[in-house]
Short mmCIF file of C-alpha atoms in Angstrom, two decimals:
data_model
loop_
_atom_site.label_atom_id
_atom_site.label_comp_id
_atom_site.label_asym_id
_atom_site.label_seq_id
_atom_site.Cartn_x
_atom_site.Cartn_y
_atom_site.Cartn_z
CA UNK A 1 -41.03 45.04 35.38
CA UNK A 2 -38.50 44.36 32.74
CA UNK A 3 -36.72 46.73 30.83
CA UNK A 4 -36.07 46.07 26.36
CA UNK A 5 -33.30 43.95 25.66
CA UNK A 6 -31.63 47.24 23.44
CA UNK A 7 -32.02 49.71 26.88
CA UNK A 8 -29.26 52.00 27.39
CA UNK A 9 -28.20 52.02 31.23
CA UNK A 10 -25.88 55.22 30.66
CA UNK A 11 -23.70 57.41 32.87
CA UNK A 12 -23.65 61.14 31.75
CA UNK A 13 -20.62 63.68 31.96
CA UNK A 14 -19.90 67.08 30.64
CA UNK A 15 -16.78 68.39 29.34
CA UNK A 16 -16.32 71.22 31.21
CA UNK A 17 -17.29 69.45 34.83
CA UNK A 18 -15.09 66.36 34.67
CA UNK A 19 -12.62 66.97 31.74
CA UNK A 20 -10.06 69.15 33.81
CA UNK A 21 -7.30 70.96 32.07
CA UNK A 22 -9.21 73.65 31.39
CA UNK A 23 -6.41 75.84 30.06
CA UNK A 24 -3.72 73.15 28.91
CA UNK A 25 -3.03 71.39 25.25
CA UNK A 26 -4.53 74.09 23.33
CA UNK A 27 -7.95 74.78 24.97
CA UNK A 28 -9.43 78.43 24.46
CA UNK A 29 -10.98 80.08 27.93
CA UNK A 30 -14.55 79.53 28.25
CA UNK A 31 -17.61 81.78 29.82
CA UNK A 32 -17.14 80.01 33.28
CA UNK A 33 -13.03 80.04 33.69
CA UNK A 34 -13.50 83.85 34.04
CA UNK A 35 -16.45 83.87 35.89
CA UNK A 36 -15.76 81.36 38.64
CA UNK A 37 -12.40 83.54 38.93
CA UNK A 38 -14.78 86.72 39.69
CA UNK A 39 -16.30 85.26 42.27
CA UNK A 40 -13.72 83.42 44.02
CA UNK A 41 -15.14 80.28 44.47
CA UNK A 42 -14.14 76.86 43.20
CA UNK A 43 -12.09 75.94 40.02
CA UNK A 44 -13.13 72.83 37.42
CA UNK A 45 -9.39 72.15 38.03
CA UNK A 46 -8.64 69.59 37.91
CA UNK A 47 -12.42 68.25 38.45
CA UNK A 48 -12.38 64.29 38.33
CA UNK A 49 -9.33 64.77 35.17
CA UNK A 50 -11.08 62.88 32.97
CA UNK A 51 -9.26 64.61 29.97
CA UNK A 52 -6.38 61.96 31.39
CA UNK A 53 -8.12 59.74 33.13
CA UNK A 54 -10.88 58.48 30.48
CA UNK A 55 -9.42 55.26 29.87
CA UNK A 56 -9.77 54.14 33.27
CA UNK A 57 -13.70 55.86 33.98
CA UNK A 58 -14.69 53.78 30.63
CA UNK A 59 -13.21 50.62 31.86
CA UNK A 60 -15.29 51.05 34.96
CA UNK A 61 -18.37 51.37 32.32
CA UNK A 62 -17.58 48.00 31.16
CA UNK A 63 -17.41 46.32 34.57
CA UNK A 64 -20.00 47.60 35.97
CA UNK A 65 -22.66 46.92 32.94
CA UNK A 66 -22.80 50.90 31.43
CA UNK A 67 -23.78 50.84 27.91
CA UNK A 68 -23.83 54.43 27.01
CA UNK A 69 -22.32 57.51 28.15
CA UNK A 70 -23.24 61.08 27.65
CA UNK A 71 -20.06 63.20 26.46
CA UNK A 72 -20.15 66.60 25.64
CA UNK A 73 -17.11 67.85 23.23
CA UNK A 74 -15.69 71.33 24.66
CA UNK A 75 -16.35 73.55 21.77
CA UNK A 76 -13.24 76.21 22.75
CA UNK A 77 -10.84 72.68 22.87
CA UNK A 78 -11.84 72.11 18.97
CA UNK A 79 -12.41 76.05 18.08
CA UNK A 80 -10.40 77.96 20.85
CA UNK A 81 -11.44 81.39 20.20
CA UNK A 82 -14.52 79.64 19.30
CA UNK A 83 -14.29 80.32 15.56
CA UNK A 84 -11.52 80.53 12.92
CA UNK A 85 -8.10 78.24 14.03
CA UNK A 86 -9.05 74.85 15.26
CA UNK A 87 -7.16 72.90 17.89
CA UNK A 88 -5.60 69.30 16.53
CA UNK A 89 -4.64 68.29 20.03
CA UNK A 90 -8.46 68.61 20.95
CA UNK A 91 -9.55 67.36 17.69
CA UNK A 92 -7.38 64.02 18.63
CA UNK A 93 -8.24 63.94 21.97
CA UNK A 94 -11.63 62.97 21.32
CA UNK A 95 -10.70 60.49 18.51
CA UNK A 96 -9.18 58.71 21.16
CA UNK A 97 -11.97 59.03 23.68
CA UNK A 98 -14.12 57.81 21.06
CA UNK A 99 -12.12 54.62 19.89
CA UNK A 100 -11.78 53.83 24.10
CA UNK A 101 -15.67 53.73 23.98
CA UNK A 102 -15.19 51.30 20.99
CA UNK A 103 -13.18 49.16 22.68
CA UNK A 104 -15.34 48.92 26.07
CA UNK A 105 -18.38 48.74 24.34
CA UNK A 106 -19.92 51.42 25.44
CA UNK A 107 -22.30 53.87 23.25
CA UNK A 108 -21.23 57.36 22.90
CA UNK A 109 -24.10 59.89 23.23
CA UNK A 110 -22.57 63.48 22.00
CA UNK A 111 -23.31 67.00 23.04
CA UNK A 112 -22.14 69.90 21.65
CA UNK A 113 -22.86 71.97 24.06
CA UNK A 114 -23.21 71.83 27.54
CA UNK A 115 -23.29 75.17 29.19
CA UNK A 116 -19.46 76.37 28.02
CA UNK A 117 -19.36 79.25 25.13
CA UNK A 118 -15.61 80.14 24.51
CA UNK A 119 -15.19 83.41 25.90
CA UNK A 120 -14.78 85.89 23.08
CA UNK A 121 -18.31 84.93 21.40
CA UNK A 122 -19.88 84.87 25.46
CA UNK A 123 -18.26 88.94 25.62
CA UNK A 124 -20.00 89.32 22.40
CA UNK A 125 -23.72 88.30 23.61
CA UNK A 126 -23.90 84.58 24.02
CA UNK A 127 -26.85 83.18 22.59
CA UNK A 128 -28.11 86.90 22.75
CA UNK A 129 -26.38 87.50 19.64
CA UNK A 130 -26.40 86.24 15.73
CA UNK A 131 -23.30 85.71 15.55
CA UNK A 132 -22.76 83.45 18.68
CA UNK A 133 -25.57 81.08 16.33
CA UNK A 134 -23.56 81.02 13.11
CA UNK A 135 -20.47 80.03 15.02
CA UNK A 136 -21.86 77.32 16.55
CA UNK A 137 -23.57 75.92 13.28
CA UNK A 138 -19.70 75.90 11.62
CA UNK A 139 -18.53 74.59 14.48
CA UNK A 140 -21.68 71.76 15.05
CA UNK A 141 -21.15 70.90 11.36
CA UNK A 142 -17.03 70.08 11.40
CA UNK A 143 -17.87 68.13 14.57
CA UNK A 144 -20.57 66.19 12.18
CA UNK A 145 -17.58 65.82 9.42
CA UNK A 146 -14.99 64.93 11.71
CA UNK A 147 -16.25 62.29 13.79
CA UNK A 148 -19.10 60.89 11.41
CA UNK A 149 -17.54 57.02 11.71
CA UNK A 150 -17.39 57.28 15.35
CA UNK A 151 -20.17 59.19 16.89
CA UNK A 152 -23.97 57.76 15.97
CA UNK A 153 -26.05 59.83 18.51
CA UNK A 154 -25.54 63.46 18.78
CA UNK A 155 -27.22 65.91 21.06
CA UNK A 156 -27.16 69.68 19.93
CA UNK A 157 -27.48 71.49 23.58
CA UNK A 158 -28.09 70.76 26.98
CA UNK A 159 -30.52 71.87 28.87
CA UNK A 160 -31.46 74.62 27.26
CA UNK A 161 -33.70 76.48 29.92
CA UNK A 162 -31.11 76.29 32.01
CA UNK A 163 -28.83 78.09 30.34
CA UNK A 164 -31.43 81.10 30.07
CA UNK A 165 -32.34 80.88 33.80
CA UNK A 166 -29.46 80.81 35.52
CA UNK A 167 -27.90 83.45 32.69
CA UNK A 168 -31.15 85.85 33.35
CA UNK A 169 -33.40 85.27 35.84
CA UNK A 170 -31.32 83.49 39.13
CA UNK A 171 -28.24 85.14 38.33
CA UNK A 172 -26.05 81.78 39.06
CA UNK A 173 -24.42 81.59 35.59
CA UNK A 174 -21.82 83.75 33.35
CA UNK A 175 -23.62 87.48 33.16
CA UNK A 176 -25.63 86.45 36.61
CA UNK A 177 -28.18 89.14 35.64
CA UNK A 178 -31.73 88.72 37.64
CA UNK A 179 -35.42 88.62 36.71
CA UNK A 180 -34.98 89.26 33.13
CA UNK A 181 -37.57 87.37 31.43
CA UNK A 182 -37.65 88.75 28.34
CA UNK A 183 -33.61 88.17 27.71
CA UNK A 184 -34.34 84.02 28.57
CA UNK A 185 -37.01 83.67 26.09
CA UNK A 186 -35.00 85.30 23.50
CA UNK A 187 -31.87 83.26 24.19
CA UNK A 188 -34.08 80.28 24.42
CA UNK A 189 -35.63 80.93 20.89
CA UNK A 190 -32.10 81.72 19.77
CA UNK A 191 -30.69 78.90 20.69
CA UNK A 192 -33.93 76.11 19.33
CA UNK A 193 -33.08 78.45 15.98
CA UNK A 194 -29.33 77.35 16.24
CA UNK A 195 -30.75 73.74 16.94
CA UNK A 196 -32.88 73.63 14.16
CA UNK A 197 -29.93 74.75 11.96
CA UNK A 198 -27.52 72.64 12.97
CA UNK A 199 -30.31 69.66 12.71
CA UNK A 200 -30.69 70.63 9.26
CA UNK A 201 -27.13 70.61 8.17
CA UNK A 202 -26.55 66.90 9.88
CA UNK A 203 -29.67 66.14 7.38
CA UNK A 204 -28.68 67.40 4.36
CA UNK A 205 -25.36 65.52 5.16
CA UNK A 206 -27.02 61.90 4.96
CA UNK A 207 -24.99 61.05 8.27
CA UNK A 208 -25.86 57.24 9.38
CA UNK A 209 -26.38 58.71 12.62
CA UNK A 210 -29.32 60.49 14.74
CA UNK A 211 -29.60 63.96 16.35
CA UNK A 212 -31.69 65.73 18.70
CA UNK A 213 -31.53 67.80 21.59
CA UNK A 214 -31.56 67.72 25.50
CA UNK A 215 -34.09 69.81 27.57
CA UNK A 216 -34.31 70.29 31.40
CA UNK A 217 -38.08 70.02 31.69
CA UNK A 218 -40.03 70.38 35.38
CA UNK A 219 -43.95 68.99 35.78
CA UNK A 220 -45.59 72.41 37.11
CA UNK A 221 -48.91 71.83 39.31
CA UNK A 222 -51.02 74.17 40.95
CA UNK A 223 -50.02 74.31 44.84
CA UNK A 224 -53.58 74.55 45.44
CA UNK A 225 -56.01 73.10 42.34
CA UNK A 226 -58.82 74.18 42.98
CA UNK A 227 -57.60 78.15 42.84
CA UNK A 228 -57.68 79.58 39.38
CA UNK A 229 -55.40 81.65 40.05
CA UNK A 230 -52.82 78.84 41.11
CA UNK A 231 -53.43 77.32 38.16
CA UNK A 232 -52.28 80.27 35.88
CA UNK A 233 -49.51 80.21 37.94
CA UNK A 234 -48.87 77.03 37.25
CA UNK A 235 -49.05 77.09 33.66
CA UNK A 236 -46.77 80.47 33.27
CA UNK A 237 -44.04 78.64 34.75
CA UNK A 238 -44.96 75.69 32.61
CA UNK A 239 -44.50 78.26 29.53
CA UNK A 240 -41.32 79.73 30.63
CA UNK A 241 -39.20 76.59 31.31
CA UNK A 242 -41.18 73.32 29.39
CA UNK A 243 -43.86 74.50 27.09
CA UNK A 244 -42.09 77.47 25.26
CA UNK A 245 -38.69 74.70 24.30
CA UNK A 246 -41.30 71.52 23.64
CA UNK A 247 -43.45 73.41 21.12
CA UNK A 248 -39.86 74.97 19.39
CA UNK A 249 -38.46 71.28 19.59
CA UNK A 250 -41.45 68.93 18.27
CA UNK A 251 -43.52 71.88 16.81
CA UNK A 252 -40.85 74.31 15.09
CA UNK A 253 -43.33 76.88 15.79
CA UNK A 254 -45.20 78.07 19.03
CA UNK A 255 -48.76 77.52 19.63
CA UNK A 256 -51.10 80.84 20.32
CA UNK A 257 -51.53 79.94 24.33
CA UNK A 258 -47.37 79.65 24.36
CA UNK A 259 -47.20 83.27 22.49
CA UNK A 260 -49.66 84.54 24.70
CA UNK A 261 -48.04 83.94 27.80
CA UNK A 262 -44.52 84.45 27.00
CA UNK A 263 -45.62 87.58 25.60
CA UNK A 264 -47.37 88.48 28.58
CA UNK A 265 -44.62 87.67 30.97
CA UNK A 266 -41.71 89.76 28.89
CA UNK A 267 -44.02 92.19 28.62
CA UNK A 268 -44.38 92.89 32.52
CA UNK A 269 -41.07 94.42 32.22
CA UNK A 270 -41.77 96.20 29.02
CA UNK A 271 -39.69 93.88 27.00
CA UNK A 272 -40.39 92.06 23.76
CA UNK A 273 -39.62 88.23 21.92
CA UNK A 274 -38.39 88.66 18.70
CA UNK A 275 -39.22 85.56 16.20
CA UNK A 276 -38.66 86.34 12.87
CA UNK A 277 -40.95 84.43 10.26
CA UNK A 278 -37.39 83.47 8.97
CA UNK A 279 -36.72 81.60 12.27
CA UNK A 280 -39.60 79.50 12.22
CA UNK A 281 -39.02 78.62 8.39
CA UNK A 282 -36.04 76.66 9.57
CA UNK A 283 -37.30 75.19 13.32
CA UNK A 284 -40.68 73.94 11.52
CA UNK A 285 -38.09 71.96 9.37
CA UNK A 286 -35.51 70.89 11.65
CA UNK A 287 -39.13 70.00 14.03
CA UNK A 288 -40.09 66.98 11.42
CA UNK A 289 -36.39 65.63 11.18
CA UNK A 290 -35.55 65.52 15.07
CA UNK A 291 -34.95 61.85 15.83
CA UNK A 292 -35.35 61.95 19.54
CA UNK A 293 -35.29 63.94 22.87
CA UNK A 294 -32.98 64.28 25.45
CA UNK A 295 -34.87 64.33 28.79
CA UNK A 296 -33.01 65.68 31.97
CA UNK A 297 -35.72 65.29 35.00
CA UNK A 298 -34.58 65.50 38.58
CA UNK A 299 -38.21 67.24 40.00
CA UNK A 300 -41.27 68.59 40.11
CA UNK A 301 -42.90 72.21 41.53
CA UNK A 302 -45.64 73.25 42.88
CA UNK A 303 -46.81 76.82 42.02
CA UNK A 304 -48.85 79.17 43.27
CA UNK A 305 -49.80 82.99 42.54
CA UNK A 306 -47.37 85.76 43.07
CA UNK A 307 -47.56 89.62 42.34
CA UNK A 308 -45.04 90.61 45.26
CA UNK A 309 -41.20 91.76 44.35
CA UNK A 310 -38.95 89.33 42.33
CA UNK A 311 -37.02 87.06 45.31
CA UNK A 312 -34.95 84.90 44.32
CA UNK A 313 -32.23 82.94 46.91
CA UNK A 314 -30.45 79.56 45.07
CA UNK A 315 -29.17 77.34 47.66
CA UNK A 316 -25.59 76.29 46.45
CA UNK A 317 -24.28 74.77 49.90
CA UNK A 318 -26.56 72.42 50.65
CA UNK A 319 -28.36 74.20 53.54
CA UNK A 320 -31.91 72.50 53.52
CA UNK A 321 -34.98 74.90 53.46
CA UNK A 322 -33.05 78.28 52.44
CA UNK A 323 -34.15 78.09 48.63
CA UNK A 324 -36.87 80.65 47.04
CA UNK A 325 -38.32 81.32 44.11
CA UNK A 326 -40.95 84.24 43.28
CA UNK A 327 -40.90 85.54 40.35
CA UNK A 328 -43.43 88.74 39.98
CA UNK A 329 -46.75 88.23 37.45
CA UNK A 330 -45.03 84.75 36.92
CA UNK A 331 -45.73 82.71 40.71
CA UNK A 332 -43.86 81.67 43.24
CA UNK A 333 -42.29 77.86 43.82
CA UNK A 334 -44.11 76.25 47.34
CA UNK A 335 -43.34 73.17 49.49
CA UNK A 336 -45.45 70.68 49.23
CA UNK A 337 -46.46 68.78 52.28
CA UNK A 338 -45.63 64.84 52.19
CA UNK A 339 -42.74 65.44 49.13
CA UNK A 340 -39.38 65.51 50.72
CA UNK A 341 -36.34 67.37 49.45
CA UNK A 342 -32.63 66.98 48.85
CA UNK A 343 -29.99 68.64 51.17
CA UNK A 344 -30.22 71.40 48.30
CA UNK A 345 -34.42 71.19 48.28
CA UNK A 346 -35.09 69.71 45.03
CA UNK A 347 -38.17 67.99 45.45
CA UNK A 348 -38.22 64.41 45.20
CA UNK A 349 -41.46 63.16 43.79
CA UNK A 350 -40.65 60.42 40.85
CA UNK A 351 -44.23 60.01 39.72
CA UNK A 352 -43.85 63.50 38.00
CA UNK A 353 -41.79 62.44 35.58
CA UNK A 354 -44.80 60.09 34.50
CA UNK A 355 -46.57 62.98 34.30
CA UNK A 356 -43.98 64.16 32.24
CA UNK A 357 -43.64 61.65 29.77
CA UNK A 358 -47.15 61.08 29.37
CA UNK A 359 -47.69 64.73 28.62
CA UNK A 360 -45.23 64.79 25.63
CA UNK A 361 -46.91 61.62 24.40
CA UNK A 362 -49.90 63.22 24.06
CA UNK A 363 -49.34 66.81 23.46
CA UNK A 364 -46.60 66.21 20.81
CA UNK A 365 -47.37 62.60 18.91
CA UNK A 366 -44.90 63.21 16.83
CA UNK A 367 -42.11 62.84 19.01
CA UNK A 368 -40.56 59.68 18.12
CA UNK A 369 -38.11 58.66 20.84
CA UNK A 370 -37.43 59.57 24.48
CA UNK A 371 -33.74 59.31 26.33
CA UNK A 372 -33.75 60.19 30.39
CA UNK A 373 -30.53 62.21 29.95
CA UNK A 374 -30.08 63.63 33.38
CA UNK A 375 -31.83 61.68 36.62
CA UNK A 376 -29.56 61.34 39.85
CA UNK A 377 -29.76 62.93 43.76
CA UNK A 378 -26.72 64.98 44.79
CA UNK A 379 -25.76 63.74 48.14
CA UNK A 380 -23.27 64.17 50.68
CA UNK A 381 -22.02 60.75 50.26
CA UNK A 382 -19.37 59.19 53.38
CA UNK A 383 -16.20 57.75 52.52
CA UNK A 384 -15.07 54.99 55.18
CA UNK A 385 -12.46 53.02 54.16
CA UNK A 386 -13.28 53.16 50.66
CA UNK A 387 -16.89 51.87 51.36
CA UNK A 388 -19.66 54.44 50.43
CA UNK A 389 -23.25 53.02 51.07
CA UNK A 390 -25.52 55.41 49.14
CA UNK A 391 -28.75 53.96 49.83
CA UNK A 392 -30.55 57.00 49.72
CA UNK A 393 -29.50 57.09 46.06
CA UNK A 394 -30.25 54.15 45.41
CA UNK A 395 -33.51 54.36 46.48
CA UNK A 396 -33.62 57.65 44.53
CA UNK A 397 -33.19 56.16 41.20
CA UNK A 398 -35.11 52.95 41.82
CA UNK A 399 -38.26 54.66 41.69
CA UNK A 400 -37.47 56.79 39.05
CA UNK A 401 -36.86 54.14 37.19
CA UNK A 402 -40.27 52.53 38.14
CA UNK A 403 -41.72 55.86 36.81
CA UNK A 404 -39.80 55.07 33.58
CA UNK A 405 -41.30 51.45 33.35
CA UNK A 406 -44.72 52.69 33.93
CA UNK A 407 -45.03 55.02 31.24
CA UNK A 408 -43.16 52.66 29.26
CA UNK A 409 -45.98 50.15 29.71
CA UNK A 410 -48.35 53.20 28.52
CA UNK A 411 -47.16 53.92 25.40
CA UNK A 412 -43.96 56.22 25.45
CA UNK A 413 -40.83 54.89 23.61
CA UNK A 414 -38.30 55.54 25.99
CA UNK A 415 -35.20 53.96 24.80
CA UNK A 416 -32.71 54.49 27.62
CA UNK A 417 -31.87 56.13 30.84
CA UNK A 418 -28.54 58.19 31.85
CA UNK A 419 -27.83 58.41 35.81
CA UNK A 420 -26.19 61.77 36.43
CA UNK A 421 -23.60 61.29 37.01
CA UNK A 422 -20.89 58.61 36.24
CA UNK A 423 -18.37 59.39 38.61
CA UNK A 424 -18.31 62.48 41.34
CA UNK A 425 -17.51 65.86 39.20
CA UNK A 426 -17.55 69.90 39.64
CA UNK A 427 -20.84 71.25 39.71
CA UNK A 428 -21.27 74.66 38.53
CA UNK A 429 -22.85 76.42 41.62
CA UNK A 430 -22.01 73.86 44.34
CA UNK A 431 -18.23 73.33 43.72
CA UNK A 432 -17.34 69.66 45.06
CA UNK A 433 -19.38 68.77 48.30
CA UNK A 434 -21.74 68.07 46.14
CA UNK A 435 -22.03 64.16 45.04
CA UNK A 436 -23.84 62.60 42.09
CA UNK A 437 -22.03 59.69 40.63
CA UNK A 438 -21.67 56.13 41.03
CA UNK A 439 -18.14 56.49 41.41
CA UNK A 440 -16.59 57.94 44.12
CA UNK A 441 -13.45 60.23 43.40
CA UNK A 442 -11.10 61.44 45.88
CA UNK A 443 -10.21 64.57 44.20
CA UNK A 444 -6.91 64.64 45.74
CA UNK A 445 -5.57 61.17 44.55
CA UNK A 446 -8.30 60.93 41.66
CA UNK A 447 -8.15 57.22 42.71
CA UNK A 448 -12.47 55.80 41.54
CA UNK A 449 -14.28 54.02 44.30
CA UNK A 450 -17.65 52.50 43.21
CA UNK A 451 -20.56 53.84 45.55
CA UNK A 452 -23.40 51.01 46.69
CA UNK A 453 -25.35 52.66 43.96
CA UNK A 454 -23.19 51.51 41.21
CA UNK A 455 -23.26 47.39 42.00
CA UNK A 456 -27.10 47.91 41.99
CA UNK A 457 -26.79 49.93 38.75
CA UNK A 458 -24.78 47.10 37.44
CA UNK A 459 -27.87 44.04 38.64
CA UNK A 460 -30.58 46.26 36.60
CA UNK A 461 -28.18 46.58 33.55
CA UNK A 462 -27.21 42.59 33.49
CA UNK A 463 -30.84 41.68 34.41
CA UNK A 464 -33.07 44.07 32.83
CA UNK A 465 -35.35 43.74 35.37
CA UNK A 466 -35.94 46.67 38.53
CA UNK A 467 -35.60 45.15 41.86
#
């Protein structure tokens, strides 16, 4: 099984869980600096310090056969109260991240966002709120302007359901407000409408580049298929974090079973989606220029009905088996006998995201181009002597990427895959215990150690073929 000669073997990042210096050469607060603070837990200070250590971390790309990297610029280190004065020091900063990729020949992949709304537009409603949209369409469009000889692929958002979950209904993000469906379908529609905009003004630009836009999709099957009731189940989870953000990204519009549902489920809590005719104007538009989508896929779930009282419990230490998930009227997230889970129980169970790429292939022809953004397994990895045999990871990835090849061979245009993560960084609910990266950092030092994982990585890059 041979991968294309023009595959991207990438390593993805994100500003605001490797960068470091989260309040230093100009840099506005963000949604999680005062948030994290709250709760006492861990800081993103100073993370794996990329902000100085870049040079190095992209050297590393070279050697070990990594192509492309996923970056995402920290809006509140261009715009620091996220609108109005911008931030030179930040605005040169990623010049000069940008010419290092240059020089190590490594592909940037851009993201505007990725999870981190500077503070004073977060106070004012996040993605809840008009306002938060126009800022991030000024802000989207001097990024454009600014780095247009430098940057050819831009992403608008990450993982857009993600944001809305952990904002609304699991409570693990800025606001940690629970079981509020109706508040993460708005600020999911809000934020494909500031998408769509932002897709529009890159058009209208004639940039030489291409943009789309990263979702965190899951496959959703019945826990038991031959209940019908399981299978609703199924497919109102499917709704609320894949179906709902695939018809707004390849559709600009959403079909009459997404309305439906989504309409149902907010209304269980007597709430309401507003889409304005307006809105869908500009997504159907900015739905026929998108050039490609991000994919992040780490699992599958398994569904089954639920009427009982929302119960929610997000395993952030990596306690095995303590996760739950039941949302009332929506269903309730099972174990699945045979599937085997992560330290943190995310289901590992690669031929899903065949499934998953098949699916889009067929439910959205129009869809152009396909990028795994986001695959990896967190993992307590062990340090001995600077030797860290991940085989577990390996494994992980291997047949994810045989997943990949398959669907590959069946039609889909996937034109590259991203390992989350590059090197060992903060992650948002887990602090640092957590690993994902072929790079080992020791925190204290911030001396790089490449994992098992990463002289594999580096075979399947130089050969193009999966062991």
């Amino acid at each position: 099984m041979k991968f294309a000669e023009d595959f991207i073997f990438g390593g993805a990042t994100a500003a605001y869980q490797c960068e470091g210096s989260t309040r230093a050469y100009g840099k506005g607060a963000v949604s999680w600096d005062e948030f994290l603070e709250e709760k006492g837990r861990f800081q993103a200070n100073p993370a794996s310090d990329f902000y100085h250590q870049y040079p190095v971390d992209l050297k590393l790309c070279k050697m070990f056969g990594v192509n492309g990297i996923r970056i995402s610029i920290s809006w509140a280190r261009i715009f620091p109260d996220g609108t109005g004065a911008i931030n030179q020091q930040g605005i040169d900063y990623y010049h000069d991240v940008f010419k290092e990729c240059r020089k190590n020949g490594v592909e940037p992949f851009v993201t505007l966002h990725h999870f981190d709304t500077p503070i004073g537009l977060y106070k004012n409603g996040d993605f809840l709120s008009n306002d938060t949209i126009d800022a991030f369409v000024k802000y989207a469009a001097f990024c454009f302007e600014e780095y247009k000889d430098e940057v050819t692929y831009w992403f608008t958002f990450n993982e857009i359901w993600a944001v809305a979950t952990n904002q609304y209904i699991e409570g693990t993000f800025p606001y940690g407000e629970k079981y509020n469906v109706t508040k993460a379908f708005q600020a999911m529609h809000n934020m494909m409408l500031a998408h769509a905009k932002a897709v529009l003004v890159y058009k209208e630009k004639n940039y030489e580049g291409k943009i789309g836009v990263v979702q965190s999709l899951e496959y959703k099957y019945p826990f038991n298929e031959l209940k019908i009731e399981d299978i609703q189940a199924a497919k109102n989870e499917d709704v609320l974090q894949n179906q709902f953000l695939l018809d707004a990204t390849f559709l600009g519009e959403y079909s009459c079973e997404t309305l439906e549902i989504a309409n149902k489920l907010a209304s269980l809590q007597g709430g309401k989606i507003i889409i304005r005719d307006e809105d869908l104007e500009v997504m159907r538009k900015a739905a026929k220029v998108n050039d490609y989508l991000g994919m992040n896929y780490y699992q599958s779930r398994f569904i089954q009905a639920y009427d009982g009282e929302n119960d929610i419990f997000h395993n952030g230490t990596g306690e095995k088996g303590t996760s739950r998930f039941r949302l009332q009227g929506v269903g309730e997230r099972m174990e699945k006998d045979g599937i085997d889970r992560t330290d943190w129980d995310w289901l590992i169970h690669p031929e899903s995201m065949f499934d998953m790429l098949l699916r889009i292939k067929l439910q959205y022809p129009n869809y152009k181009e396909i990028y795994i953004t986001e695959n990896g397994m967190g993992y307590k990895d062990d340090f001995e002597d600077g030797i860290i045999d991940d085989t577990p990871r390996i494994d992980y990835v291997r047949r994810h990427l045989y997943y990949l090849l398959k669907a590959v061979e069946s039609g889909v245009n996937v034109k590259g895959y991203f390992i989350w993560s590059l090197m060992d960084m903060f992650s948002w609910t887990n602090g640092y215990n957590k690993r994902y990266g072929l790079f080992y950092i020791d925190y204290e030092s911030q001396k790089r150690y490449p994992k098992a994982s990463a002289y594999w990585y580096k075979r399947i890059s130089q050969t193009k073929e999966l062991e």
